[in-house]
Amino acid sequence: MSTRHIGYYIHHHGAGHLTRAVQIMRHCRSRVTGLSSLPRPQGWVGPWIELPRDDVPEAPGDLAPWPDTDAGGVLHWAPLGPGGYRDRMGIVADWLSCHRPDLLVVDVSAEVTLLARLLGVRVAVAAMRGDRTDRAHEASYDVAHLLLAPWPARPRRASEPGWPARWMTKTVYTGGISRFDDRIVRPGSAEPERPARRVGDPLVSVLWGRGGGAWTPAQRLDAQEATPGWRWETAGQDRDVWSSMSAADVVISHAGQNAVAEVAAARRPAVVIALPRPHAEQVATARALAAADLAATCVGLPAAREWPGLLEGARHRDGRAWTRWTDGFGGYRAARAIDAAAAGRALAARTAVITLARGRHDHLRGLLRGLAAGTHVPERLIVVALGDPEIAEVCKQVLDISDGAITAECIDLTLDGEQLPLARARNLGAAAAADLGCRTLIFLDVDCIPASTLVDTYASYAGGTGGTGPASP
């Protein structure tokens, strides 16, 4: 467990920011304090500071709009005068000054990002899709130490065509982050038993929630009447969300990041609808889904006559393709990036270092200390112990003092003879890394003491795509 301390600011509009924060927080090794106007969520294990709302009039008779809320177009929300906004920012500033966190995660607020950086605190920002080149977003993304993108790295330019290279270089693409990540079927695993489907017409599950915007009962009834060969139900109302999606032949969802991640986790064919949002956020997500050929997409609610073709076209898609959007390790990956940033390091996402060890404990200590001191840390460190039960304790002793940015996963390989099965051990480590979401594998001999830039150099050589090639320490 790390001794580092992280603050986590959570926006109070909608449920998506909080849901994502809870999924990430549970994987963090650092101590995490939540700051939000929302009540403390179930499962949050660290401190929680409930902030005053910044969008409620100070007195019952006061009326919005507040004066100059965007500071002449420089910010997004900074209303003049006393009230919730001033109190809120004062509490955040006091907490940052008193507790001196190693990092503040902001999901999302340009103003809180800039405040923290002005107070000398590193900031990790939850990035959002669409056109973020307005003055407030540009400033907050520029000052961020880390950008967390809860979508896959490819295709990048299809959805972030205006992003400058300076943002790309500090972005960790986590893949989708869903509350159902632990239910995802891994490649090679047996398909779980899904809820029983009634014999007859195919089933539509509508996943709409608070982020979906207006889809009136009359419009939905028109869609149902236009598709008489389909049964419709609403996820979260007719039955719980996971059961409804799992039983569906097609899921209908808006293009909000959390909704898309949940459909992806269920591995179901989908129709994804981009609704009007600031900065064309959902349009950008729909464009990325279409470019990756993951779902049937449309911009705006379809007309009733369009629904039969949309559902029938989506129905024949292979839901397993969603693995390209989320592998189930998005929350873990984000937490590793946050812990690394708190330690002043960067994460080599989807990269694993694999080493084999038997005896030579001092050599292993040198390798582990070198990795822990690097500019970039791997997402996973796999140590295969060849008939040596003391290896796990050696790893724990060294990494306990490595500030929480890195930890080792030890695999015991029992020996059945005098000869060391090195090839089998490497394959075992590689398979474990791949099962844990890594595509770039770095094999290091236990005698190596890695340079501070080794992980970054090797991962960059491989392009972060799982490519292979020879390289030297």
CSV table of C-alpha atoms in Angstrom, one decimal:
chain,number,residue,atom,x,y,z
A,1,MET,CA,0.0,0.0,0.0
A,2,SER,CA,1.3,3.4,-0.9
A,3,THR,CA,1.7,6.3,1.6
A,4,ARG,CA,0.8,8.8,-1.1
A,5,HIS,CA,-2.4,10.8,-0.9
A,6,ILE,CA,-4.6,11.7,-3.8
A,7,GLY,CA,-7.6,14.0,-4.0
A,8,TYR,CA,-10.4,13.1,-6.4
A,9,TYR,CA,-12.8,15.9,-7.5
A,10,ILE,CA,-16.1,14.5,-8.9
A,11,HIS,CA,-18.6,16.7,-10.9
A,12,HIS,CA,-22.2,16.5,-9.6
A,13,HIS,CA,-24.1,16.6,-12.9
A,14,GLY,CA,-25.4,13.2,-13.9
A,15,ALA,CA,-24.2,9.8,-12.5
A,16,GLY,CA,-21.4,9.0,-14.9
A,17,HIS,CA,-18.5,10.9,-13.2
A,18,LEU,CA,-19.2,9.3,-9.8
A,19,THR,CA,-19.7,5.8,-11.3
A,20,ARG,CA,-16.4,6.1,-13.0
A,21,ALA,CA,-14.6,7.4,-10.0
A,22,VAL,CA,-15.8,4.5,-7.8
A,23,GLN,CA,-14.5,2.0,-10.3
A,24,ILE,CA,-11.1,3.6,-10.5
A,25,MET,CA,-10.7,4.3,-6.8
A,26,ARG,CA,-11.1,0.7,-5.8
A,27,HIS,CA,-7.9,-0.2,-7.7
A,28,CYS,CA,-5.8,2.7,-6.4
A,29,ARG,CA,-3.0,1.9,-4.0
A,30,SER,CA,-2.7,5.5,-2.8
A,31,ARG,CA,-5.1,6.9,-0.2
A,32,VAL,CA,-7.9,8.7,-2.0
A,33,THR,CA,-10.1,11.5,-0.7
A,34,GLY,CA,-13.3,12.3,-2.6
A,35,LEU,CA,-14.5,15.9,-3.1
A,36,SER,CA,-17.9,16.4,-4.5
A,37,SER,CA,-21.4,17.9,-4.0
A,38,LEU,CA,-22.8,14.4,-4.3
A,39,PRO,CA,-23.2,12.3,-1.2
A,40,ARG,CA,-20.6,9.7,-0.3
A,41,PRO,CA,-21.2,6.6,-2.5
A,42,GLN,CA,-21.5,3.1,-1.3
A,43,GLY,CA,-18.1,1.4,-1.5
A,44,TRP,CA,-16.0,4.5,-1.1
A,45,VAL,CA,-13.3,3.5,1.4
A,46,GLY,CA,-11.4,6.8,1.9
A,47,PRO,CA,-12.4,10.2,3.3
A,48,TRP,CA,-15.2,12.1,1.6
A,49,ILE,CA,-15.7,15.9,1.6
A,50,GLU,CA,-19.2,17.1,0.5
A,51,LEU,CA,-18.9,20.4,-1.2
A,52,PRO,CA,-21.7,23.1,-1.5
A,53,ARG,CA,-23.4,23.3,-4.8
A,54,ASP,CA,-22.2,26.0,-7.1
A,55,ASP,CA,-25.4,26.2,-9.2
A,56,VAL,CA,-28.0,27.0,-6.5
A,57,PRO,CA,-28.9,30.6,-5.7
A,58,GLU,CA,-27.6,31.9,-2.4
A,59,ALA,CA,-31.1,33.0,-1.2
A,60,PRO,CA,-34.5,31.5,-2.1
A,61,GLY,CA,-35.6,34.7,-3.9
A,62,ASP,CA,-32.5,34.9,-6.0
A,63,LEU,CA,-32.9,34.0,-9.7
A,64,ALA,CA,-30.4,32.7,-12.2
A,65,PRO,CA,-28.7,33.5,-14.5
A,66,TRP,CA,-25.7,34.6,-12.4
A,67,PRO,CA,-23.5,37.4,-13.8
A,68,ASP,CA,-20.6,36.7,-16.1
A,69,THR,CA,-20.5,33.0,-15.4
A,70,ASP,CA,-17.8,32.3,-18.0
A,71,ALA,CA,-15.4,35.2,-17.1
A,72,GLY,CA,-15.7,36.7,-20.6
A,73,GLY,CA,-15.3,33.3,-22.3
A,74,VAL,CA,-12.1,32.4,-20.5
A,75,LEU,CA,-13.7,29.8,-18.1
A,76,HIS,CA,-16.8,27.5,-18.2
A,77,TRP,CA,-18.4,28.3,-14.8
A,78,ALA,CA,-17.2,31.0,-12.5
A,79,PRO,CA,-20.2,33.2,-11.5
A,80,LEU,CA,-19.4,36.5,-9.8
A,81,GLY,CA,-20.5,37.3,-6.3
A,82,PRO,CA,-20.8,35.4,-3.0
A,83,GLY,CA,-22.5,32.0,-2.7
A,84,GLY,CA,-22.0,28.3,-3.4
A,85,TYR,CA,-19.3,28.7,-6.1
A,86,ARG,CA,-17.0,30.9,-4.0
A,87,ASP,CA,-17.5,28.7,-0.9
A,88,ARG,CA,-16.9,25.6,-3.0
A,89,MET,CA,-13.6,26.8,-4.5
A,90,GLY,CA,-12.5,28.0,-1.1
A,91,ILE,CA,-13.0,24.6,0.5
A,92,VAL,CA,-11.1,22.9,-2.3
A,93,ALA,CA,-8.2,25.4,-2.0
A,94,ASP,CA,-8.1,25.0,1.8
A,95,TRP,CA,-8.0,21.2,1.5
A,96,LEU,CA,-5.2,21.3,-1.1
A,97,SER,CA,-3.2,23.7,1.1
A,98,CYS,CA,-3.7,21.8,4.3
A,99,HIS,CA,-3.4,18.2,3.1
A,100,ARG,CA,-0.8,18.8,0.3
A,101,PRO,CA,-1.9,15.8,-1.9
A,102,ASP,CA,0.6,14.3,-4.3
A,103,LEU,CA,-2.1,14.5,-7.1
A,104,LEU,CA,-5.6,15.8,-7.7
A,105,VAL,CA,-7.8,13.9,-10.1
A,106,VAL,CA,-10.4,16.1,-11.7
A,107,ASP,CA,-13.5,14.6,-13.3
A,108,VAL,CA,-14.4,17.3,-14.5
A,109,SER,CA,-13.9,21.0,-14.1
A,110,ALA,CA,-11.6,23.4,-15.9
A,111,GLU,CA,-11.7,25.8,-12.9
A,112,VAL,CA,-10.7,23.2,-10.3
A,113,THR,CA,-8.0,22.0,-12.6
A,114,LEU,CA,-6.5,25.5,-12.9
A,115,LEU,CA,-7.0,26.2,-9.2
A,116,ALA,CA,-5.0,23.1,-8.2
A,117,ARG,CA,-2.2,23.8,-10.7
A,118,LEU,CA,-1.9,27.4,-9.4
A,119,LEU,CA,-1.5,26.0,-5.9
A,120,GLY,CA,1.4,23.8,-7.1
A,121,VAL,CA,-0.5,20.5,-7.2
A,122,ARG,CA,-0.1,18.0,-10.0
A,123,VAL,CA,-3.4,17.4,-11.8
A,124,ALA,CA,-4.8,14.4,-13.7
A,125,VAL,CA,-7.8,15.3,-15.8
A,126,ALA,CA,-10.5,13.0,-17.1
A,127,ALA,CA,-10.5,13.9,-20.8
A,128,MET,CA,-13.7,14.2,-22.8
A,129,ARG,CA,-14.3,13.6,-26.5
A,130,GLY,CA,-15.3,16.2,-29.0
A,131,ASP,CA,-13.9,19.7,-29.8
A,132,ARG,CA,-12.0,20.8,-26.6
A,133,THR,CA,-10.2,23.7,-28.2
A,134,ASP,CA,-12.1,26.4,-26.4
A,135,ARG,CA,-10.0,28.5,-24.1
A,136,ALA,CA,-11.0,26.8,-20.8
A,137,HIS,CA,-10.5,23.3,-22.0
A,138,GLU,CA,-7.3,24.1,-23.8
A,139,ALA,CA,-5.8,25.7,-20.7
A,140,SER,CA,-6.9,22.9,-18.4
A,141,TYR,CA,-5.6,20.2,-20.7
A,142,ASP,CA,-2.4,22.1,-21.2
A,143,VAL,CA,-1.6,22.4,-17.5
A,144,ALA,CA,-2.6,18.8,-16.7
A,145,HIS,CA,0.2,16.4,-15.8
A,146,LEU,CA,-1.9,13.5,-17.1
A,147,LEU,CA,-5.0,13.1,-19.3
A,148,LEU,CA,-7.1,10.0,-18.8
A,149,ALA,CA,-9.1,9.0,-21.8
A,150,PRO,CA,-11.8,6.4,-21.1
A,151,TRP,CA,-11.8,5.0,-24.6
A,152,PRO,CA,-9.4,2.9,-26.7
A,153,ALA,CA,-6.4,4.4,-28.4
A,154,ARG,CA,-7.5,3.6,-31.9
A,155,PRO,CA,-8.8,5.1,-34.1
A,156,ARG,CA,-7.6,8.4,-32.5
A,157,ARG,CA,-7.8,10.8,-35.3
A,158,ALA,CA,-11.4,9.7,-36.2
A,159,SER,CA,-12.7,11.2,-32.9
A,160,GLU,CA,-10.1,13.7,-31.7
A,161,PRO,CA,-9.0,15.4,-35.0
A,162,GLY,CA,-8.3,18.7,-33.3
A,163,TRP,CA,-6.2,17.3,-30.4
A,164,PRO,CA,-2.6,18.7,-30.6
A,165,ALA,CA,0.4,16.4,-30.2
A,166,ARG,CA,1.2,17.9,-26.7
A,167,TRP,CA,-2.1,16.4,-25.4
A,168,MET,CA,-1.6,13.0,-27.0
A,169,THR,CA,1.8,12.5,-25.4
A,170,LYS,CA,0.4,12.7,-21.9
A,171,THR,CA,-2.8,10.8,-22.5
A,172,VAL,CA,-3.4,7.3,-21.2
A,173,TYR,CA,-6.1,5.6,-23.2
A,174,THR,CA,-7.7,3.3,-20.6
A,175,GLY,CA,-10.5,1.8,-22.8
A,176,GLY,CA,-14.0,1.9,-21.5
A,177,ILE,CA,-14.6,1.8,-17.8
A,178,SER,CA,-17.8,0.1,-16.6
A,179,ARG,CA,-19.3,-1.0,-13.3
A,180,PHE,CA,-19.6,-4.4,-15.0
A,181,ASP,CA,-15.9,-4.9,-15.9
A,182,ASP,CA,-15.6,-7.8,-13.5
A,183,ARG,CA,-18.3,-9.7,-15.5
A,184,ILE,CA,-16.6,-9.4,-18.9
A,185,VAL,CA,-15.9,-12.7,-20.6
A,186,ARG,CA,-12.2,-12.9,-21.3
A,187,PRO,CA,-10.9,-14.4,-24.6
A,188,GLY,CA,-10.7,-18.1,-24.3
A,189,SER,CA,-13.1,-18.2,-21.4
A,190,ALA,CA,-16.3,-20.1,-21.5
A,191,GLU,CA,-19.4,-18.0,-22.3
A,192,PRO,CA,-21.4,-17.5,-19.1
A,193,GLU,CA,-24.9,-18.6,-18.8
A,194,ARG,CA,-27.1,-15.7,-19.9
A,195,PRO,CA,-30.7,-15.0,-18.7
A,196,ALA,CA,-33.2,-17.2,-20.4
A,197,ARG,CA,-34.9,-15.7,-23.4
A,198,ARG,CA,-38.5,-16.3,-24.2
A,199,VAL,CA,-39.2,-18.2,-27.4
A,200,GLY,CA,-40.5,-15.8,-30.0
A,201,ASP,CA,-39.7,-12.3,-31.1
A,202,PRO,CA,-36.1,-10.8,-30.6
A,203,LEU,CA,-35.6,-8.6,-27.7
A,204,VAL,CA,-34.5,-4.9,-27.5
A,205,SER,CA,-33.1,-3.5,-24.3
A,206,VAL,CA,-33.1,0.3,-24.0
A,207,LEU,CA,-30.3,1.6,-21.8
A,208,TRP,CA,-31.0,5.3,-21.5
A,209,GLY,CA,-30.5,6.6,-17.9
A,210,ARG,CA,-30.0,10.2,-16.8
A,211,GLY,CA,-27.4,10.9,-19.5
A,212,GLY,CA,-29.6,10.1,-22.4
A,213,GLY,CA,-31.7,13.2,-22.7
A,214,ALA,CA,-35.2,13.5,-24.1
A,215,TRP,CA,-36.7,10.5,-25.8
A,216,THR,CA,-40.4,11.0,-25.1
A,217,PRO,CA,-42.8,8.2,-24.4
A,218,ALA,CA,-44.6,9.1,-27.6
A,219,GLN,CA,-41.4,8.8,-29.7
A,220,ARG,CA,-40.5,5.5,-28.1
A,221,LEU,CA,-44.0,4.1,-28.7
A,222,ASP,CA,-43.7,5.1,-32.3
A,223,ALA,CA,-40.5,3.2,-32.5
A,224,GLN,CA,-42.1,0.1,-30.9
A,225,GLU,CA,-45.1,0.3,-33.2
A,226,ALA,CA,-42.8,0.5,-36.2
A,227,THR,CA,-41.0,-2.8,-35.2
A,228,PRO,CA,-43.8,-5.2,-34.6
A,229,GLY,CA,-41.5,-8.2,-34.8
A,230,TRP,CA,-39.5,-7.0,-31.7
A,231,ARG,CA,-40.2,-7.0,-28.0
A,232,TRP,CA,-38.9,-3.9,-26.1
A,233,GLU,CA,-37.9,-3.5,-22.5
A,234,THR,CA,-36.1,-0.7,-20.5
A,235,ALA,CA,-32.9,-1.7,-18.6
A,236,GLY,CA,-33.2,-0.8,-15.0
A,237,GLN,CA,-37.0,-0.8,-15.0
A,238,ASP,CA,-38.3,-4.0,-16.4
A,239,ARG,CA,-35.3,-5.8,-14.8
A,240,ASP,CA,-31.8,-5.0,-13.6
A,241,VAL,CA,-29.4,-3.4,-16.2
A,242,TRP,CA,-27.0,-6.3,-16.6
A,243,SER,CA,-29.7,-9.0,-16.9
A,244,SER,CA,-31.6,-6.9,-19.4
A,245,MET,CA,-28.6,-6.2,-21.6
A,246,SER,CA,-27.4,-9.8,-21.4
A,247,ALA,CA,-30.7,-11.2,-22.5
A,248,ALA,CA,-31.1,-8.7,-25.4
A,249,ASP,CA,-30.6,-9.4,-29.1
A,250,VAL,CA,-29.9,-5.6,-29.5
A,251,VAL,CA,-29.2,-2.9,-26.9
A,252,ILE,CA,-30.2,0.7,-27.7
A,253,SER,CA,-28.1,3.3,-26.0
A,254,HIS,CA,-27.1,7.0,-26.2
A,255,ALA,CA,-23.4,7.7,-26.9
A,256,GLY,CA,-22.4,8.8,-23.4
A,257,GLN,CA,-19.1,7.3,-22.3
A,258,ASN,CA,-20.4,5.2,-19.4
A,259,ALA,CA,-23.4,3.9,-21.3
A,260,VAL,CA,-21.2,2.8,-24.2
A,261,ALA,CA,-18.8,1.1,-21.8
A,262,GLU,CA,-21.6,-0.9,-20.2
A,263,VAL,CA,-22.9,-2.1,-23.6
A,264,ALA,CA,-19.3,-3.0,-24.4
A,265,ALA,CA,-19.0,-5.0,-21.2
A,266,ALA,CA,-22.1,-6.9,-22.0
A,267,ARG,CA,-20.7,-7.8,-25.4
A,268,ARG,CA,-24.1,-7.3,-27.1
A,269,PRO,CA,-24.9,-5.9,-30.6
A,270,ALA,CA,-26.1,-2.3,-30.3
A,271,VAL,CA,-27.6,0.8,-31.8
A,272,VAL,CA,-25.8,3.8,-30.4
A,273,ILE,CA,-27.5,7.3,-30.8
A,274,ALA,CA,-25.4,10.5,-30.6
A,275,LEU,CA,-27.5,13.2,-28.9
A,276,PRO,CA,-26.8,16.9,-28.9
A,277,ARG,CA,-24.1,17.7,-26.3
A,278,PRO,CA,-21.7,20.6,-25.8
A,279,HIS,CA,-18.5,20.2,-27.9
A,280,ALA,CA,-20.2,17.5,-29.9
A,281,GLU,CA,-19.0,14.9,-27.4
A,282,GLN,CA,-21.5,12.1,-28.3
A,283,VAL,CA,-21.0,12.7,-32.0
A,284,ALA,CA,-17.3,12.1,-31.6
A,285,THR,CA,-18.0,8.9,-29.8
A,286,ALA,CA,-20.4,7.7,-32.4
A,287,ARG,CA,-17.9,8.5,-35.1
A,288,ALA,CA,-15.2,6.4,-33.3
A,289,LEU,CA,-17.6,3.5,-32.9
A,290,ALA,CA,-18.5,3.7,-36.6
A,291,ALA,CA,-14.8,3.9,-37.6
A,292,ALA,CA,-14.1,0.7,-35.6
A,293,ASP,CA,-17.3,-1.0,-36.9
A,294,LEU,CA,-18.5,-1.8,-33.4
A,295,ALA,CA,-22.1,-0.7,-33.5
A,296,ALA,CA,-24.9,0.7,-35.7
A,297,THR,CA,-24.7,4.5,-35.0
A,298,CYS,CA,-26.8,7.5,-35.9
A,299,VAL,CA,-26.8,11.2,-35.0
A,300,GLY,CA,-30.0,12.3,-33.4
A,301,LEU,CA,-33.1,10.1,-32.7
A,302,PRO,CA,-34.1,8.1,-35.7
A,303,ALA,CA,-37.4,8.5,-37.3
A,304,ALA,CA,-39.9,5.7,-36.6
A,305,ARG,CA,-39.5,4.3,-40.2
A,306,GLU,CA,-35.7,3.9,-39.7
A,307,TRP,CA,-36.0,1.6,-36.7
A,308,PRO,CA,-36.7,-1.7,-38.5
A,309,GLY,CA,-33.5,-1.4,-40.6
A,310,LEU,CA,-31.4,-0.3,-37.7
A,311,LEU,CA,-32.4,-3.2,-35.4
A,312,GLU,CA,-32.1,-5.8,-38.1
A,313,GLY,CA,-28.7,-4.5,-39.2
A,314,ALA,CA,-27.4,-4.4,-35.6
A,315,ARG,CA,-28.8,-7.8,-34.7
A,316,HIS,CA,-26.3,-9.7,-36.9
A,317,ARG,CA,-23.2,-8.0,-35.5
A,318,ASP,CA,-20.8,-10.0,-33.4
A,319,GLY,CA,-20.9,-8.6,-29.9
A,320,ARG,CA,-17.5,-10.0,-29.1
A,321,ALA,CA,-16.0,-7.2,-31.2
A,322,TRP,CA,-16.6,-4.9,-28.2
A,323,THR,CA,-13.3,-6.3,-26.7
A,324,ARG,CA,-11.6,-3.7,-28.9
A,325,TRP,CA,-13.4,-1.0,-26.8
A,326,THR,CA,-13.0,-2.4,-23.4
A,327,ASP,CA,-11.0,-5.3,-22.1
A,328,GLY,CA,-12.3,-5.1,-18.5
A,329,PHE,CA,-9.2,-3.5,-17.2
A,330,GLY,CA,-10.0,0.2,-17.8
A,331,GLY,CA,-10.5,1.1,-14.1
A,332,TYR,CA,-7.4,-0.8,-13.1
A,333,ARG,CA,-5.4,0.9,-15.9
A,334,ALA,CA,-6.6,4.4,-14.9
A,335,ALA,CA,-5.7,3.6,-11.3
A,336,ARG,CA,-2.2,2.6,-12.3
A,337,ALA,CA,-1.7,5.8,-14.3
A,338,ILE,CA,-3.0,7.8,-11.3
A,339,ASP,CA,-0.7,6.1,-8.8
A,340,ALA,CA,2.3,6.6,-11.2
A,341,ALA,CA,1.5,10.3,-11.7
A,342,ALA,CA,1.3,10.8,-7.9
A,343,ALA,CA,4.8,9.4,-7.8
A,344,GLY,CA,6.0,11.7,-10.6
A,345,ARG,CA,6.2,8.9,-13.1
A,346,ALA,CA,4.2,7.9,-16.2
A,347,LEU,CA,2.5,4.6,-17.0
A,348,ALA,CA,3.4,2.5,-20.0
A,349,ALA,CA,-0.2,1.4,-20.6
A,350,ARG,CA,-0.9,-2.2,-21.7
A,351,THR,CA,2.8,-3.0,-21.2
A,352,ALA,CA,4.1,-5.8,-19.0
A,353,VAL,CA,7.6,-6.6,-17.9
A,354,ILE,CA,8.3,-10.3,-17.4
A,355,THR,CA,11.3,-11.9,-15.6
A,356,LEU,CA,12.2,-15.4,-14.4
A,357,ALA,CA,13.9,-16.0,-11.1
A,358,ARG,CA,15.3,-18.8,-9.1
A,359,GLY,CA,17.7,-17.9,-6.3
A,360,ARG,CA,19.8,-14.8,-7.1
A,361,HIS,CA,17.7,-12.7,-4.9
A,362,ASP,CA,20.1,-9.7,-4.9
A,363,HIS,CA,19.9,-9.7,-8.7
A,364,LEU,CA,16.1,-9.6,-8.5
A,365,ARG,CA,16.2,-6.8,-6.0
A,366,GLY,CA,18.4,-4.7,-8.3
A,367,LEU,CA,16.0,-5.3,-11.2
A,368,LEU,CA,12.9,-4.4,-9.1
A,369,ARG,CA,14.5,-1.2,-7.7
A,370,GLY,CA,15.5,-0.2,-11.2
A,371,LEU,CA,12.0,-0.6,-12.5
A,372,ALA,CA,10.5,1.3,-9.5
A,373,ALA,CA,12.8,4.2,-10.2
A,374,GLY,CA,12.1,4.5,-13.9
A,375,THR,CA,10.5,7.4,-15.7
A,376,HIS,CA,7.8,5.0,-16.8
A,377,VAL,CA,6.4,2.1,-15.0
A,378,PRO,CA,4.8,-1.0,-16.6
A,379,GLU,CA,1.1,-1.7,-16.2
A,380,ARG,CA,2.0,-5.2,-15.0
A,381,LEU,CA,5.2,-6.8,-13.6
A,382,ILE,CA,5.1,-10.6,-13.8
A,383,VAL,CA,7.8,-12.6,-11.9
A,384,VAL,CA,7.8,-16.3,-12.6
A,385,ALA,CA,9.4,-18.1,-9.7
A,386,LEU,CA,11.1,-21.3,-10.8
A,387,GLY,CA,10.6,-23.6,-7.8
A,388,ASP,CA,11.7,-20.8,-5.4
A,389,PRO,CA,9.0,-20.0,-2.7
A,390,GLU,CA,11.0,-17.0,-1.4
A,391,ILE,CA,10.7,-15.0,-4.6
A,392,ALA,CA,7.2,-13.6,-3.6
A,393,GLU,CA,8.6,-12.2,-0.3
A,394,VAL,CA,11.6,-10.6,-2.0
A,395,CYS,CA,9.3,-8.8,-4.4
A,396,LYS,CA,7.1,-7.6,-1.6
A,397,GLN,CA,10.0,-6.3,0.5
A,398,VAL,CA,11.4,-4.2,-2.4
A,399,LEU,CA,8.1,-2.9,-3.8
A,400,ASP,CA,6.7,-2.0,-0.4
A,401,ILE,CA,9.2,0.9,-0.4
A,402,SER,CA,8.7,1.8,-4.1
A,403,ASP,CA,5.9,4.4,-3.4
A,404,GLY,CA,3.1,2.3,-4.7
A,405,ALA,CA,3.7,3.1,-8.4
A,406,ILE,CA,4.5,-0.6,-9.1
A,407,THR,CA,3.9,-4.0,-7.7
A,408,ALA,CA,4.7,-7.5,-8.8
A,409,GLU,CA,2.5,-10.5,-9.5
A,410,CYS,CA,4.4,-13.7,-8.8
A,411,ILE,CA,3.6,-17.0,-10.5
A,412,ASP,CA,5.0,-20.2,-9.0
A,413,LEU,CA,6.2,-22.8,-11.5
A,414,THR,CA,6.8,-26.2,-9.8
A,415,LEU,CA,9.9,-28.0,-11.1
A,416,ASP,CA,9.7,-31.7,-11.8
A,417,GLY,CA,13.4,-32.2,-12.6
A,418,GLU,CA,16.8,-30.6,-12.4
A,419,GLN,CA,16.6,-28.8,-15.8
A,420,LEU,CA,15.0,-25.3,-15.7
A,421,PRO,CA,12.0,-25.1,-18.1
A,422,LEU,CA,12.9,-21.6,-19.3
A,423,ALA,CA,10.8,-21.6,-22.4
A,424,ARG,CA,7.7,-22.8,-20.6
A,425,ALA,CA,8.3,-20.2,-17.8
A,426,ARG,CA,8.4,-17.4,-20.4
A,427,ASN,CA,5.3,-18.6,-22.1
A,428,LEU,CA,3.6,-18.8,-18.7
A,429,GLY,CA,4.5,-15.2,-18.0
A,430,ALA,CA,3.5,-14.1,-21.4
A,431,ALA,CA,0.1,-15.8,-21.2
A,432,ALA,CA,-0.5,-14.2,-17.8
A,433,ALA,CA,0.3,-10.7,-19.1
A,434,ALA,CA,-1.9,-11.1,-22.1
A,435,ASP,CA,-4.8,-12.4,-19.9
A,436,LEU,CA,-4.4,-9.2,-17.8
A,437,GLY,CA,-4.8,-6.9,-20.8
A,438,CYS,CA,-1.2,-6.3,-21.9
A,439,ARG,CA,-0.2,-6.2,-25.5
A,440,THR,CA,3.4,-5.2,-25.3
A,441,LEU,CA,5.6,-7.7,-23.5
A,442,ILE,CA,9.2,-6.8,-22.3
A,443,PHE,CA,11.3,-9.8,-21.2
A,444,LEU,CA,14.1,-8.9,-18.9
A,445,ASP,CA,16.8,-11.2,-17.6
A,446,VAL,CA,17.0,-11.2,-13.8
A,447,ASP,CA,20.6,-10.0,-14.0
A,448,CYS,CA,19.5,-6.7,-15.6
A,449,ILE,CA,19.4,-3.4,-13.7
A,450,PRO,CA,17.2,-1.4,-16.0
A,451,ALA,CA,18.0,2.2,-17.0
A,452,SER,CA,15.5,4.8,-16.0
A,453,THR,CA,14.1,5.0,-19.5
A,454,LEU,CA,14.1,1.3,-20.4
A,455,VAL,CA,10.4,0.7,-20.1
A,456,ASP,CA,9.6,3.9,-22.1
A,457,THR,CA,12.2,3.0,-24.8
A,458,TYR,CA,11.0,-0.6,-25.2
A,459,ALA,CA,7.3,0.3,-25.1
A,460,SER,CA,7.8,3.1,-27.7
A,461,TYR,CA,9.8,0.8,-29.9
A,462,ALA,CA,6.9,-1.6,-29.9
A,463,GLY,CA,4.5,1.3,-30.6
A,464,GLY,CA,2.2,0.2,-27.7
A,465,THR,CA,0.4,-2.1,-30.2
A,466,GLY,CA,1.8,-5.4,-29.1
A,467,GLY,CA,4.4,-5.5,-31.9
A,468,THR,CA,7.5,-7.5,-31.4
A,469,GLY,CA,11.1,-6.9,-32.3
A,470,PRO,CA,14.6,-7.2,-31.0
A,471,ALA,CA,15.9,-4.5,-28.6
A,472,SER,CA,18.9,-4.1,-26.3
A,473,PRO,CA,18.9,-2.8,-22.7
